[in-house]
């Protein structure tokens, strides 16, 4: 077993887990390859959050079945949340599979791959203590490093499969995390994003999330710090104060609300009311002027009435999030809500979702239009995919900004004047283009 092709689905946490797996595999002498055709083993790192995510992976397994028909030695594995969710059933259902490995089995991956070459293997033990804190991920080169600070989730929102696929909440020690931030900075990363399902509930010993932000703020080479996703109930005054006082913590928070109806929030077990959420928004906006906020919302949760939906629509107009991830409710086996009758038809869910999408599009457009004429500080990430002479990067508020290529290197900060906007992108021109180095310096 020498070469592995790794494909990632789902959230940033999965992208970070793939980097962890890549580190484990490389240390075991295996090489990551870019094409499944060149691999001795392929691993799909999967997501189970909505049914659609699982369907995509099952479809992709069809491609690997064809590859395996041509190369019967190929080992095919499924890792991550879907592996944990469907467990050994996956091995039975999909003959193409040799390996099923859950999120707490990655340390054993090289050995599991070798065993799977001989006979199908499933390793879906959840481990309350596994944090991988001692393992160095193989990070993709880039200006941004995603660092997992916490694994699992204890919140048990009634719609969500994560506590079942990723197990109990565990935090990595502060010292391990500071070391990871230092390594990422030494490797050229300029922006660090802390990851956790309820990242602001991070706690290790006497240290809480505010202490973690303050410690990371001291690391040389890091220009910007972000985190995702905080839970509204864990947004303590200490965390808000750390955000306000740490110069490197950027003024943007992704703060999932899910629904603006208290009845629905209670049925979801979100542990806050709309007024509670309003209070978090008020404290954040007071402490961090100009802070941008984004959110997640679910349309068509069991029992959601038209009136509940209208509350969400009205609150969108009130709070004016910068952007939002909007989902149709998807019933997930194992969760509490799975046992409840679905009261909103697929058509109606679709109608509600479309209304939310259209409204958010309009609001994001208004917010972006108002930025035309202002200046943004942009962390340059590189050339756009279309390579049309444009550079792109993120503003302090995590808005995507594109501007004419002025020779700025990735990882540098530029001041950019905003000259145009769409609901998803700001268009600008750099006002402090780097001056070319003089070829000869004359005089002293
Ligand atoms: N832990 C994060 C939090 O609570 O904010 C988010 C985790 S989840 C990967 C991201 C989003 O997926 C959630 O905020 C929720 O809006 C959505 N989601 C989770 N389960 C869902 C389901 N069964 N149907 C539809 N959307 C779901
Ligand atoms: Fe899922 Fe809720 Fe945990 Fe987020 S906080 S991962 S939505 S259970």
CSV table of C-alpha atoms and ligand atoms in Angstrom, one decimal:
chain,number,residue,atom,x,y,z
A,1,UNK,CA,0.0,0.0,0.0
A,2,UNK,CA,1.9,3.1,-1.2
A,3,UNK,CA,-0.4,5.6,-2.7
A,4,UNK,CA,-3.7,7.0,-1.5
A,5,UNK,CA,-6.3,9.3,-3.1
A,6,UNK,CA,-8.3,11.3,-0.6
A,7,UNK,CA,-11.5,13.1,-1.5
A,8,UNK,CA,-13.3,15.4,1.0
A,9,UNK,CA,-17.0,16.2,1.3
A,10,UNK,CA,-18.9,18.4,3.8
A,11,UNK,CA,-17.7,21.1,6.2
A,12,UNK,CA,-14.4,22.7,7.1
A,13,UNK,CA,-14.0,20.2,9.9
A,14,UNK,CA,-13.8,17.4,7.4
A,15,UNK,CA,-11.3,19.4,5.3
A,16,UNK,CA,-9.2,19.7,8.5
A,17,UNK,CA,-9.7,15.9,9.2
A,18,UNK,CA,-8.5,15.1,5.7
A,19,UNK,CA,-5.3,17.1,6.5
A,20,UNK,CA,-4.9,15.1,9.7
A,21,UNK,CA,-5.4,11.8,7.7
A,22,UNK,CA,-2.9,13.0,5.1
A,23,UNK,CA,-0.3,13.6,7.9
A,24,UNK,CA,-0.9,10.2,9.4
A,25,UNK,CA,-0.6,8.5,6.0
A,26,UNK,CA,2.6,10.3,5.0
A,27,UNK,CA,4.3,9.5,8.3
A,28,UNK,CA,3.5,5.9,7.6
A,29,UNK,CA,5.4,6.2,4.3
A,30,UNK,CA,2.4,6.5,2.0
A,31,UNK,CA,2.1,9.2,-0.7
A,32,UNK,CA,-1.1,11.2,-1.5
A,33,UNK,CA,-1.9,11.3,-5.2
A,34,UNK,CA,-4.1,13.7,-7.2
A,35,UNK,CA,-5.9,11.0,-9.3
A,36,UNK,CA,-7.8,7.9,-8.1
A,37,UNK,CA,-6.4,6.1,-11.2
A,38,UNK,CA,-2.9,6.4,-9.7
A,39,UNK,CA,-3.8,5.1,-6.2
A,40,UNK,CA,-3.6,1.8,-4.4
A,41,UNK,CA,-6.4,3.0,-2.1
A,42,UNK,CA,-9.1,5.7,-2.3
A,43,UNK,CA,-10.8,7.2,0.7
A,44,UNK,CA,-13.9,9.4,0.7
A,45,UNK,CA,-14.1,11.6,3.8
A,46,UNK,CA,-17.8,12.0,4.1
A,47,UNK,CA,-20.6,14.1,5.6
A,48,UNK,CA,-24.0,12.9,7.0
A,49,UNK,CA,-25.6,16.2,7.9
A,50,UNK,CA,-28.3,16.0,5.3
A,51,UNK,CA,-29.6,13.1,3.2
A,52,UNK,CA,-28.4,14.8,0.0
A,53,UNK,CA,-24.8,14.7,1.3
A,54,UNK,CA,-25.0,10.9,1.6
A,55,UNK,CA,-26.6,10.5,-1.8
A,56,UNK,CA,-23.7,12.3,-3.4
A,57,UNK,CA,-21.2,10.0,-1.8
A,58,UNK,CA,-23.2,6.9,-2.8
A,59,UNK,CA,-23.2,8.2,-6.4
A,60,UNK,CA,-19.4,8.7,-6.3
A,61,UNK,CA,-18.9,5.1,-5.0
A,62,UNK,CA,-20.3,4.0,-8.4
A,63,UNK,CA,-17.3,5.6,-10.1
A,64,UNK,CA,-14.9,3.7,-7.8
A,65,UNK,CA,-16.8,0.5,-8.5
A,66,UNK,CA,-15.9,0.9,-12.2
A,67,UNK,CA,-12.2,1.7,-11.3
A,68,UNK,CA,-12.1,-1.4,-9.1
A,69,UNK,CA,-13.5,-3.6,-11.8
A,70,UNK,CA,-10.4,-2.6,-13.8
A,71,UNK,CA,-8.1,-2.9,-10.8
A,72,UNK,CA,-9.4,-5.5,-8.3
A,73,UNK,CA,-6.5,-4.7,-5.9
A,74,UNK,CA,-7.8,-1.2,-5.3
A,75,UNK,CA,-8.9,-0.6,-1.7
A,76,UNK,CA,-12.0,1.6,-1.4
A,77,UNK,CA,-12.7,3.3,1.9
A,78,UNK,CA,-15.3,5.6,3.4
A,79,UNK,CA,-14.3,7.7,6.3
A,80,UNK,CA,-16.0,10.4,8.4
A,81,UNK,CA,-19.5,11.1,9.5
A,82,UNK,CA,-21.3,8.9,7.0
A,83,UNK,CA,-19.0,6.0,7.9
A,84,UNK,CA,-19.9,6.4,11.5
A,85,UNK,CA,-23.6,6.9,10.7
A,86,UNK,CA,-24.1,3.9,8.5
A,87,UNK,CA,-21.3,1.7,10.1
A,88,UNK,CA,-21.0,-1.9,9.0
A,89,UNK,CA,-24.3,-1.5,7.1
A,90,UNK,CA,-22.3,0.3,4.5
A,91,UNK,CA,-20.0,-2.7,3.9
A,92,UNK,CA,-23.0,-4.9,3.4
A,93,UNK,CA,-24.8,-2.5,1.2
A,94,UNK,CA,-21.9,-1.4,-1.0
A,95,UNK,CA,-19.9,-4.4,-2.2
A,96,UNK,CA,-17.2,-2.1,-3.6
A,97,UNK,CA,-16.2,-1.0,-0.1
A,98,UNK,CA,-13.3,-2.5,1.8
A,99,UNK,CA,-13.0,-0.1,4.7
A,100,UNK,CA,-15.4,2.0,6.8
A,101,UNK,CA,-13.6,4.2,9.4
A,102,UNK,CA,-15.3,6.7,11.7
A,103,UNK,CA,-13.9,10.1,12.9
A,104,UNK,CA,-12.1,8.6,15.9
A,105,UNK,CA,-10.2,5.9,13.9
A,106,UNK,CA,-7.8,8.0,11.9
A,107,UNK,CA,-4.7,7.3,14.0
A,108,UNK,CA,-5.1,3.6,12.9
A,109,UNK,CA,-5.6,4.4,9.2
A,110,UNK,CA,-2.4,2.9,7.8
A,111,UNK,CA,-2.9,-0.4,9.6
A,112,UNK,CA,-6.6,-0.4,8.7
A,113,UNK,CA,-5.8,0.1,5.0
A,114,UNK,CA,-3.3,-2.8,5.1
A,115,UNK,CA,-5.9,-5.1,6.7
A,116,UNK,CA,-8.6,-3.9,4.3
A,117,UNK,CA,-6.5,-5.1,1.4
A,118,UNK,CA,-7.0,-8.7,2.7
A,119,UNK,CA,-10.6,-8.5,4.0
A,120,UNK,CA,-13.3,-5.8,4.6
A,121,UNK,CA,-12.8,-3.8,7.8
A,122,UNK,CA,-15.0,-1.5,9.9
A,123,UNK,CA,-13.6,0.7,12.7
A,124,UNK,CA,-16.3,2.9,14.1
A,125,UNK,CA,-15.5,3.0,17.7
A,126,UNK,CA,-16.1,6.4,19.2
A,127,UNK,CA,-13.4,7.4,21.7
A,128,UNK,CA,-14.2,10.0,24.4
A,129,UNK,CA,-10.5,10.9,24.7
A,130,UNK,CA,-9.3,11.0,21.1
A,131,UNK,CA,-8.4,14.6,20.1
A,132,UNK,CA,-5.4,13.9,17.8
A,133,UNK,CA,-3.8,16.8,19.8
A,134,UNK,CA,-0.3,15.3,19.3
A,135,UNK,CA,-0.6,14.6,15.6
A,136,UNK,CA,0.6,17.1,13.0
A,137,UNK,CA,-1.7,17.5,10.0
A,138,UNK,CA,-0.3,18.0,6.5
A,139,UNK,CA,-1.8,21.4,5.8
A,140,UNK,CA,-2.6,22.6,2.3
A,141,UNK,CA,-0.3,25.5,1.5
A,142,UNK,CA,-2.2,28.7,1.6
A,143,UNK,CA,-2.6,31.8,3.6
A,144,UNK,CA,-5.3,30.3,5.9
A,145,UNK,CA,-4.9,27.4,8.3
A,146,UNK,CA,-8.0,25.7,9.8
A,147,UNK,CA,-7.2,24.3,13.2
A,148,UNK,CA,-9.6,22.0,15.0
A,149,UNK,CA,-9.7,23.0,18.7
A,150,UNK,CA,-12.6,20.8,19.7
A,151,UNK,CA,-14.1,17.6,18.5
A,152,UNK,CA,-17.6,16.2,18.9
A,153,UNK,CA,-20.7,18.0,20.3
A,154,UNK,CA,-22.8,17.7,23.4
A,155,UNK,CA,-25.6,20.0,22.4
A,156,UNK,CA,-28.0,17.4,20.9
A,157,UNK,CA,-30.1,19.7,18.7
A,158,UNK,CA,-33.0,17.5,17.9
A,159,UNK,CA,-32.4,17.6,14.1
A,160,UNK,CA,-28.7,17.0,14.1
A,161,UNK,CA,-26.7,13.8,13.6
A,162,UNK,CA,-23.3,15.3,14.7
A,163,UNK,CA,-23.4,14.2,18.3
A,164,UNK,CA,-24.0,10.6,17.0
A,165,UNK,CA,-21.3,10.7,14.2
A,166,UNK,CA,-18.6,12.6,16.1
A,167,UNK,CA,-19.3,11.7,19.7
A,168,UNK,CA,-18.9,13.7,22.9
A,169,UNK,CA,-17.4,17.1,23.0
A,170,UNK,CA,-13.6,17.2,23.7
A,171,UNK,CA,-11.2,20.1,23.7
A,172,UNK,CA,-7.5,20.0,22.8
A,173,UNK,CA,-5.1,21.5,25.3
A,174,UNK,CA,-4.1,25.1,25.0
A,175,UNK,CA,-0.4,24.4,24.7
A,176,UNK,CA,-1.0,21.9,21.8
A,177,UNK,CA,-3.1,24.5,20.0
A,178,UNK,CA,-0.6,27.4,20.5
A,179,UNK,CA,2.0,25.0,19.0
A,180,UNK,CA,-0.2,24.3,16.0
A,181,UNK,CA,-0.7,28.1,15.5
A,182,UNK,CA,3.0,28.7,15.7
A,183,UNK,CA,3.8,25.9,13.2
A,184,UNK,CA,1.1,27.2,10.8
A,185,UNK,CA,2.5,30.7,11.0
A,186,UNK,CA,6.1,29.5,10.5
A,187,UNK,CA,4.9,27.6,7.4
A,188,UNK,CA,3.6,30.9,5.9
A,189,UNK,CA,-0.1,30.9,7.1
A,190,UNK,CA,-1.3,34.4,7.9
A,191,UNK,CA,-4.9,33.7,9.0
A,192,UNK,CA,-5.9,31.1,11.5
A,193,UNK,CA,-9.5,29.8,11.8
A,194,UNK,CA,-10.3,27.8,14.9
A,195,UNK,CA,-12.8,25.1,14.3
A,196,UNK,CA,-15.3,23.4,16.6
A,197,UNK,CA,-19.0,22.4,16.4
A,198,UNK,CA,-19.6,24.9,19.3
A,199,UNK,CA,-16.2,26.4,19.2
A,200,UNK,CA,-16.8,29.0,21.9
A,201,UNK,CA,-17.6,26.3,24.5
A,202,UNK,CA,-13.9,25.2,24.1
A,203,UNK,CA,-12.5,24.7,27.6
A,204,UNK,CA,-9.5,22.8,28.8
A,205,UNK,CA,-8.6,22.8,32.5
A,206,UNK,CA,-8.9,26.4,33.8
A,207,UNK,CA,-8.7,27.8,30.3
A,208,UNK,CA,-11.7,29.0,28.3
A,209,UNK,CA,-12.2,30.1,24.8
A,210,UNK,CA,-11.4,33.8,25.7
A,211,UNK,CA,-8.0,32.5,27.0
A,212,UNK,CA,-7.4,30.6,23.8
A,213,UNK,CA,-8.1,33.7,21.6
A,214,UNK,CA,-5.8,35.8,23.8
A,215,UNK,CA,-3.0,33.2,23.6
A,216,UNK,CA,-3.3,32.9,19.8
A,217,UNK,CA,-3.3,36.7,19.5
A,218,UNK,CA,0.3,36.8,20.8
A,219,UNK,CA,1.7,34.5,18.1
A,220,UNK,CA,4.1,36.2,15.8
A,221,UNK,CA,3.4,35.9,12.1
A,222,UNK,CA,-0.3,35.5,12.5
A,223,UNK,CA,-2.1,38.5,11.1
A,224,UNK,CA,-5.7,37.4,11.5
A,225,UNK,CA,-7.7,35.1,13.8
A,226,UNK,CA,-11.2,33.7,13.2
A,227,UNK,CA,-13.4,30.9,14.6
A,228,UNK,CA,-16.4,28.9,13.5
A,229,UNK,CA,-19.1,28.0,14.5
A,230,UNK,CA,-19.8,29.6,17.9
A,231,UNK,CA,-23.1,28.7,19.7
A,232,UNK,CA,-25.2,31.7,20.8
A,233,UNK,CA,-25.6,30.2,24.4
A,234,UNK,CA,-21.8,30.0,24.8
A,235,UNK,CA,-21.1,33.6,23.8
A,236,UNK,CA,-20.0,34.8,27.2
A,237,UNK,CA,-19.0,38.3,28.1
A,238,UNK,CA,-15.4,37.0,28.5
A,239,UNK,CA,-15.4,35.8,24.9
A,240,UNK,CA,-16.9,39.1,23.6
A,241,UNK,CA,-14.3,41.1,25.5
A,242,UNK,CA,-11.5,39.0,24.1
A,243,UNK,CA,-12.8,39.6,20.6
A,244,UNK,CA,-12.9,43.3,21.2
A,245,UNK,CA,-9.5,43.5,22.8
A,246,UNK,CA,-7.5,41.1,20.6
A,247,UNK,CA,-6.3,43.1,17.6
A,248,UNK,CA,-5.9,40.0,15.4
A,249,UNK,CA,-9.4,38.7,16.0
A,250,UNK,CA,-11.4,39.7,13.0
A,251,UNK,CA,-14.8,41.5,13.2
A,252,UNK,CA,-16.9,38.7,11.8
A,253,UNK,CA,-18.9,36.0,13.5
A,254,UNK,CA,-20.9,33.2,12.0
A,255,UNK,CA,-23.7,32.7,14.6
A,256,UNK,CA,-26.2,30.1,13.6
A,257,UNK,CA,-29.8,30.9,14.7
A,258,UNK,CA,-31.7,28.1,12.9
A,259,UNK,CA,-35.2,29.7,13.4
A,260,UNK,CA,-36.6,32.9,14.8
A,261,UNK,CA,-39.6,31.2,16.3
A,262,UNK,CA,-39.2,30.5,20.1
A,263,UNK,CA,-41.5,27.5,19.7
A,264,UNK,CA,-39.3,26.0,17.0
A,265,UNK,CA,-36.1,26.9,18.8
A,266,UNK,CA,-37.4,25.0,21.8
A,267,UNK,CA,-38.4,22.0,19.8
A,268,UNK,CA,-34.9,22.1,18.2
A,269,UNK,CA,-33.3,22.1,21.7
A,270,UNK,CA,-31.2,25.2,20.8
A,271,UNK,CA,-31.2,26.4,24.5
A,272,UNK,CA,-31.8,30.1,23.7
A,273,UNK,CA,-34.8,32.2,22.7
A,274,UNK,CA,-34.9,34.8,20.0
A,275,UNK,CA,-34.5,37.5,22.6
A,276,UNK,CA,-31.4,35.7,23.9
A,277,UNK,CA,-30.0,35.7,20.4
A,278,UNK,CA,-30.9,39.4,20.0
A,279,UNK,CA,-28.9,40.1,23.2
A,280,UNK,CA,-25.8,38.3,21.8
A,281,UNK,CA,-26.1,40.3,18.6
A,282,UNK,CA,-26.4,43.5,20.7
A,283,UNK,CA,-23.4,42.7,22.8
A,284,UNK,CA,-21.3,41.8,19.8
A,285,UNK,CA,-22.2,44.9,17.9
A,286,UNK,CA,-21.6,47.2,20.9
A,287,UNK,CA,-18.2,45.6,21.6
A,288,UNK,CA,-16.9,45.2,18.1
A,289,UNK,CA,-18.0,48.2,15.9
A,290,UNK,CA,-18.7,47.2,12.3
A,291,UNK,CA,-18.8,43.5,13.0
A,292,UNK,CA,-20.3,41.4,10.3
A,293,UNK,CA,-22.6,38.6,11.2
A,294,UNK,CA,-23.8,35.5,9.2
A,295,UNK,CA,-26.0,32.6,10.2
A,296,UNK,CA,-27.5,29.2,9.4
A,297,UNK,CA,-31.3,28.7,9.1
A,298,UNK,CA,-33.4,25.6,8.6
A,299,UNK,CA,-36.7,25.8,6.6
A,300,UNK,CA,-39.5,23.3,7.3
A,301,UNK,CA,-38.6,21.8,10.7
A,302,UNK,CA,-41.4,19.5,11.9
A,303,UNK,CA,-44.2,21.6,13.3
A,304,UNK,CA,-42.9,24.8,11.7
A,305,UNK,CA,-46.1,26.8,10.8
A,306,UNK,CA,-46.4,29.6,8.3
A,307,UNK,CA,-46.4,32.0,11.3
A,308,UNK,CA,-43.1,30.5,12.6
A,309,UNK,CA,-41.7,31.0,9.1
A,310,UNK,CA,-42.9,34.6,8.9
A,311,UNK,CA,-41.1,35.3,12.2
A,312,UNK,CA,-37.8,34.1,10.6
A,313,UNK,CA,-38.5,36.3,7.6
A,314,UNK,CA,-39.2,39.3,9.8
A,315,UNK,CA,-36.1,38.7,11.9
A,316,UNK,CA,-33.9,38.5,8.8
A,317,UNK,CA,-35.0,42.1,8.0
A,318,UNK,CA,-34.4,43.2,11.5
A,319,UNK,CA,-31.0,41.7,12.1
A,320,UNK,CA,-29.6,42.1,8.5
A,321,UNK,CA,-27.0,39.3,8.5
A,322,UNK,CA,-24.3,39.7,5.9
A,323,UNK,CA,-24.9,36.3,4.6
A,324,UNK,CA,-26.6,33.0,5.5
A,325,UNK,CA,-26.4,29.3,4.8
A,326,UNK,CA,-30.0,28.2,4.3
A,327,UNK,CA,-31.1,24.6,4.4
A,328,UNK,CA,-34.3,22.6,3.9
A,329,UNK,CA,-34.9,20.4,6.9
A,330,UNK,CA,-33.7,16.8,6.3
A,331,UNK,CA,-34.8,14.1,8.7
A,332,UNK,CA,-31.8,12.2,9.9
A,333,UNK,CA,-31.9,8.7,11.5
A,334,UNK,CA,-30.8,8.5,15.2
A,335,UNK,CA,-31.9,12.1,15.9
A,336,UNK,CA,-34.9,12.9,18.1
A,337,UNK,CA,-36.8,14.8,15.4
A,338,UNK,CA,-36.5,11.8,13.1
A,339,UNK,CA,-39.3,10.2,15.1
A,340,UNK,CA,-41.6,13.1,14.7
A,341,UNK,CA,-44.0,13.3,11.8
A,342,UNK,CA,-42.9,15.7,9.1
A,343,UNK,CA,-45.6,18.4,8.9
A,344,UNK,CA,-44.2,20.5,6.1
A,345,UNK,CA,-44.4,19.0,2.6
A,346,UNK,CA,-41.3,19.0,0.3
A,347,UNK,CA,-42.9,21.6,-1.9
A,348,UNK,CA,-43.7,23.8,1.0
A,349,UNK,CA,-40.2,23.5,2.4
A,350,UNK,CA,-38.9,24.4,-1.0
A,351,UNK,CA,-41.2,27.5,-1.1
A,352,UNK,CA,-40.1,28.7,2.3
A,353,UNK,CA,-36.4,28.1,1.5
A,354,UNK,CA,-36.7,30.0,-1.8
A,355,UNK,CA,-38.3,32.9,0.1
A,356,UNK,CA,-35.4,33.0,2.6
A,357,UNK,CA,-32.8,32.7,-0.2
A,358,UNK,CA,-34.3,35.6,-2.2
A,359,UNK,CA,-34.6,37.8,0.8
A,360,UNK,CA,-31.0,37.1,2.0
A,361,UNK,CA,-29.8,37.8,-1.6
A,362,UNK,CA,-31.5,41.2,-1.5
A,363,UNK,CA,-30.2,42.1,1.9
A,364,UNK,CA,-26.6,41.0,1.1
A,365,UNK,CA,-26.9,43.1,-2.0
A,366,UNK,CA,-28.0,46.1,-0.1
A,367,UNK,CA,-25.2,45.7,2.5
A,368,UNK,CA,-22.6,45.3,-0.2
A,369,UNK,CA,-23.9,48.2,-2.3
A,370,UNK,CA,-23.5,50.4,0.7
A,371,UNK,CA,-19.8,49.5,0.9
A,372,UNK,CA,-19.1,51.0,-2.6
A,373,UNK,CA,-16.7,53.9,-2.1
A,374,UNK,CA,-15.3,52.6,1.2
A,375,UNK,CA,-11.9,51.0,1.7
A,376,UNK,CA,-11.3,47.5,2.9
A,377,UNK,CA,-8.2,45.8,4.2
A,378,UNK,CA,-7.8,42.6,2.1
A,379,UNK,CA,-5.6,39.6,2.9
A,380,UNK,CA,-4.5,38.5,-0.6
A,381,UNK,CA,-5.0,34.8,-1.3
A,382,UNK,CA,-4.1,34.5,-4.9
A,383,UNK,CA,-5.3,34.7,-8.5
A,384,UNK,CA,-9.0,33.9,-9.3
A,385,UNK,CA,-9.8,30.5,-10.8
A,386,UNK,CA,-10.6,32.1,-14.2
A,387,UNK,CA,-7.1,33.7,-14.1
A,388,UNK,CA,-8.4,36.9,-15.7
A,389,UNK,CA,-5.9,39.3,-14.2
A,390,UNK,CA,-7.7,39.5,-10.9
A,391,UNK,CA,-6.5,38.8,-7.4
A,392,UNK,CA,-8.9,37.8,-4.7
A,393,UNK,CA,-8.9,37.8,-0.9
A,394,UNK,CA,-11.0,38.3,2.2
A,395,UNK,CA,-11.8,41.6,3.9
A,396,UNK,CA,-11.6,41.8,7.7
A,397,UNK,CA,-15.3,41.0,7.8
A,398,UNK,CA,-14.8,37.8,5.6
A,399,UNK,CA,-16.2,39.3,2.5
A,400,UNK,CA,-14.7,38.2,-0.7
A,401,UNK,CA,-13.0,41.0,-2.6
A,402,UNK,CA,-11.6,40.8,-6.1
A,403,UNK,CA,-9.3,43.5,-7.6
A,404,UNK,CA,-6.9,44.0,-10.5
A,405,UNK,CA,-3.6,42.1,-10.2
A,406,UNK,CA,-1.1,44.6,-8.9
A,407,UNK,CA,1.6,42.1,-8.2
A,408,UNK,CA,0.7,41.6,-4.5
A,409,UNK,CA,1.9,38.3,-3.1
A,410,UNK,CA,-0.5,35.9,-1.4
A,411,UNK,CA,-0.4,36.6,2.4
A,412,UNK,CA,0.1,40.3,2.1
A,413,UNK,CA,-2.4,42.9,3.3
A,414,UNK,CA,-3.7,45.5,0.8
A,415,UNK,CA,-5.9,48.5,1.1
A,416,UNK,CA,-8.6,48.2,-1.6
A,417,UNK,CA,-11.2,50.8,-2.6
A,418,UNK,CA,-14.5,49.2,-3.3
A,419,UNK,CA,-15.9,50.3,-6.8
A,420,UNK,CA,-18.6,47.7,-7.4
A,421,UNK,CA,-20.5,44.9,-5.6
A,422,UNK,CA,-22.7,41.9,-6.1
A,423,UNK,CA,-24.5,40.1,-3.3
A,424,UNK,CA,-21.6,37.7,-2.9
A,425,UNK,CA,-18.5,39.6,-4.0
A,426,UNK,CA,-17.0,43.1,-3.6
A,427,UNK,CA,-15.0,44.5,-6.6
A,428,UNK,CA,-12.2,46.9,-5.9
A,429,UNK,CA,-9.0,48.5,-6.9
A,430,UNK,CA,-5.9,48.5,-4.8
A,431,UNK,CA,-4.9,51.9,-3.4
A,432,UNK,CA,-1.5,50.9,-2.1
A,433,UNK,CA,-0.1,48.7,-4.8
A,434,UNK,CA,3.3,47.4,-3.9
A,435,UNK,CA,6.1,49.5,-5.4
A,436,UNK,CA,8.6,47.5,-7.5
A,437,UNK,CA,11.9,47.2,-5.7
A,438,UNK,CA,14.5,49.6,-7.2
A,439,UNK,CA,17.1,47.7,-9.2
A,440,UNK,CA,20.0,49.9,-8.0
A,441,UNK,CA,20.2,52.0,-4.9
A,442,UNK,CA,22.1,55.1,-5.4
A,443,UNK,CA,23.7,57.1,-2.5
A,444,UNK,CA,23.5,56.2,1.2
B,1,LIG,N1,-22.3,23.0,15.1
B,1,LIG,C1,-22.7,24.1,14.2
B,1,LIG,C2,-23.8,24.8,14.9
B,1,LIG,O1,-24.6,24.3,15.7
B,1,LIG,O2,-23.9,26.0,14.5
B,1,LIG,C3,-23.2,23.6,12.8
B,1,LIG,C4,-23.1,22.2,12.4
B,1,LIG,S1,-23.9,21.7,11.0
B,1,LIG,C5,-22.5,21.0,10.1
B,1,LIG,C6,-24.2,23.1,10.0
B,1,LIG,C7,-25.6,23.5,9.8
B,1,LIG,O3,-26.3,22.4,9.2
B,1,LIG,C8,-26.4,23.7,11.1
B,1,LIG,O4,-26.2,25.0,11.6
B,1,LIG,C9,-27.8,23.5,10.6
B,1,LIG,O5,-28.3,24.8,10.1
B,1,LIG,C10,-27.7,22.6,9.4
B,1,LIG,N2,-28.2,21.3,9.7
B,1,LIG,C11,-27.9,20.4,10.6
B,1,LIG,N3,-28.7,19.3,10.6
B,1,LIG,C12,-29.6,19.5,9.7
B,1,LIG,C13,-30.7,18.8,9.2
B,1,LIG,N4,-31.0,17.6,9.7
B,1,LIG,N5,-31.4,19.3,8.2
B,1,LIG,C14,-31.1,20.5,7.7
B,1,LIG,N6,-30.1,21.2,8.1
B,1,LIG,C15,-29.3,20.8,9.1
B,2,LIG,FE1,-25.4,19.8,15.6
B,2,LIG,FE2,-26.5,21.4,17.4
B,2,LIG,FE3,-24.1,20.3,17.9
B,2,LIG,FE4,-24.4,22.2,16.0
B,2,LIG,S1,-24.7,22.5,18.2
B,2,LIG,S2,-23.3,20.2,15.8
B,2,LIG,S3,-26.4,21.8,15.2
B,2,LIG,S4,-26.0,19.2,17.7
